[in-house]
XYZ file of C-alpha atoms in Angstrom:
153
model
C 0.000 0.000 0.000
C 1.017 3.582 -0.489
C 2.279 5.637 2.389
C -0.657 7.855 3.244
C 1.351 10.910 4.245
C 3.768 10.753 1.318
C 4.475 14.098 -0.325
C 4.646 12.341 -3.694
C 1.726 9.960 -4.121
C 2.461 6.652 -5.758
C 0.958 5.750 -9.137
C -1.625 3.428 -7.528
C -2.935 6.332 -5.456
C -2.950 8.670 -8.467
C -4.928 6.151 -10.523
C -7.302 5.215 -7.678
C -6.129 1.603 -7.551
C -5.051 1.324 -3.909
C -8.058 -0.736 -2.862
C -7.399 -3.289 -5.642
C -3.835 -4.052 -4.497
C -3.690 -6.915 -1.978
C -2.181 -6.314 1.439
C 0.670 -8.815 1.708
C 0.841 -8.492 5.471
C 4.003 -8.552 7.516
C 7.078 -10.302 6.229
C 8.158 -13.463 7.963
C 11.197 -13.104 10.187
C 14.484 -14.302 8.777
C 16.280 -17.232 10.371
C 20.080 -17.430 10.611
C 21.368 -20.951 9.948
C 24.892 -22.342 10.072
C 26.070 -25.221 7.891
C 29.498 -26.836 7.784
C 30.968 -28.264 4.606
C 34.169 -30.152 3.920
C 36.237 -30.142 0.762
C 37.956 -33.503 1.178
C 40.978 -34.165 -1.058
C 42.833 -37.359 -1.888
C 45.542 -37.756 -4.520
C 44.360 -34.717 -6.497
C 40.679 -35.654 -6.344
C 37.745 -34.213 -4.412
C 34.994 -36.083 -2.584
C 31.447 -35.080 -3.560
C 28.025 -36.651 -3.179
C 24.810 -36.554 -5.158
C 21.559 -35.552 -3.457
C 18.704 -38.070 -3.553
C 16.201 -37.942 -6.395
C 12.860 -36.669 -5.101
C 14.393 -34.594 -2.304
C 15.265 -30.912 -2.279
C 17.767 -30.226 -5.079
C 17.512 -33.877 -6.087
C 20.350 -35.256 -8.230
C 22.501 -32.131 -7.743
C 26.044 -32.551 -6.472
C 27.440 -31.126 -3.233
C 30.344 -31.422 -0.842
C 29.677 -33.242 2.410
C 27.870 -30.866 4.738
C 25.730 -30.723 7.821
C 23.722 -28.124 9.702
C 25.295 -27.060 12.974
C 23.297 -26.056 16.004
C 26.418 -24.780 17.739
C 28.781 -21.891 16.991
C 31.685 -24.260 17.708
C 31.311 -27.247 15.366
C 34.053 -29.258 17.041
C 36.260 -29.371 13.937
C 37.387 -32.913 13.204
C 34.747 -34.407 15.527
C 32.128 -33.087 13.092
C 34.119 -34.492 10.169
C 34.446 -37.826 11.943
C 30.663 -37.966 12.451
C 29.933 -36.771 8.893
C 32.464 -38.801 6.922
C 33.356 -41.531 9.390
C 37.032 -40.677 9.093
C 39.684 -38.702 10.930
C 41.316 -36.320 8.453
C 45.070 -35.785 8.533
C 44.616 -32.003 8.699
C 41.764 -29.538 8.886
C 41.751 -25.976 7.614
C 38.996 -23.367 7.498
C 38.880 -22.099 3.908
C 36.218 -19.444 4.483
C 32.500 -18.847 4.370
C 29.798 -18.787 1.726
C 26.656 -16.817 2.472
C 23.376 -17.252 0.661
C 19.647 -17.064 1.225
C 16.767 -19.422 0.577
C 13.371 -17.837 1.255
C 13.590 -16.584 4.866
C 16.753 -18.568 5.720
C 20.004 -16.603 5.870
C 22.603 -19.329 5.536
C 26.280 -19.210 6.418
C 28.215 -22.175 5.085
C 31.603 -22.591 6.808
C 33.898 -24.404 4.413
C 36.729 -26.624 5.659
C 39.335 -28.538 3.724
C 41.109 -31.741 4.680
C 43.350 -34.373 3.156
C 42.140 -37.956 3.255
C 44.681 -40.772 3.403
C 44.869 -43.090 0.398
C 42.968 -46.312 1.014
C 40.509 -44.740 3.463
C 37.002 -46.047 2.750
C 34.016 -43.689 2.640
C 30.783 -45.574 3.307
C 28.386 -43.479 1.270
C 26.988 -44.911 -1.963
C 26.004 -41.444 -3.227
C 29.599 -40.200 -3.113
C 32.470 -40.299 -5.553
C 35.963 -38.920 -6.026
C 36.446 -36.535 -8.974
C 39.344 -34.570 -10.396
C 39.250 -30.793 -9.998
C 38.857 -30.370 -13.756
C 35.589 -32.363 -13.618
C 33.918 -30.129 -11.015
C 32.932 -27.342 -13.434
C 30.998 -29.791 -15.602
C 28.830 -31.125 -12.761
C 25.482 -29.709 -11.632
C 26.014 -28.361 -8.100
C 23.631 -26.606 -5.750
C 24.195 -22.824 -5.901
C 26.053 -22.616 -2.593
C 28.342 -25.524 -3.469
C 29.038 -24.061 -6.913
C 30.333 -21.010 -4.992
C 32.666 -23.329 -3.060
C 34.075 -24.694 -6.318
C 34.609 -21.219 -7.770
C 36.025 -19.570 -4.641
C 38.123 -22.241 -2.992
C 39.164 -24.870 -5.533
C 41.786 -24.472 -8.202
C 40.620 -26.593 -11.144
C 43.794 -26.327 -13.219
């Protein structure tokens, strides 16, 4: 709706259309959410997984990630729970911020090296070379990870 005491009336007021424009009501409050993602490397390859068909963003690729309910994710404990492994090293690469409807999402991105021969028990995952990442369909936030933090030379 137009602001009633505006010095410059809006076009809807000028044309007498104010009563035909629906009142959208108050906006929903935004919710801050924190996710943690890991860019796991092994012998020049990166570990990614494909989201389930029928779910949100079905069949799109992503790095392993999980929502955190704590400001302190516990570093390699989170990685151990998520991947079932203990990485040789852990490094915070940075953050990716994005929004989905009323969710304001911060994605903390970590990197780690995985020892050769370490088994990952996730049938939706696979190891790919950096040069293959650009050709895969990623969720928007995970595409940002590829472009900001991974050299695909």
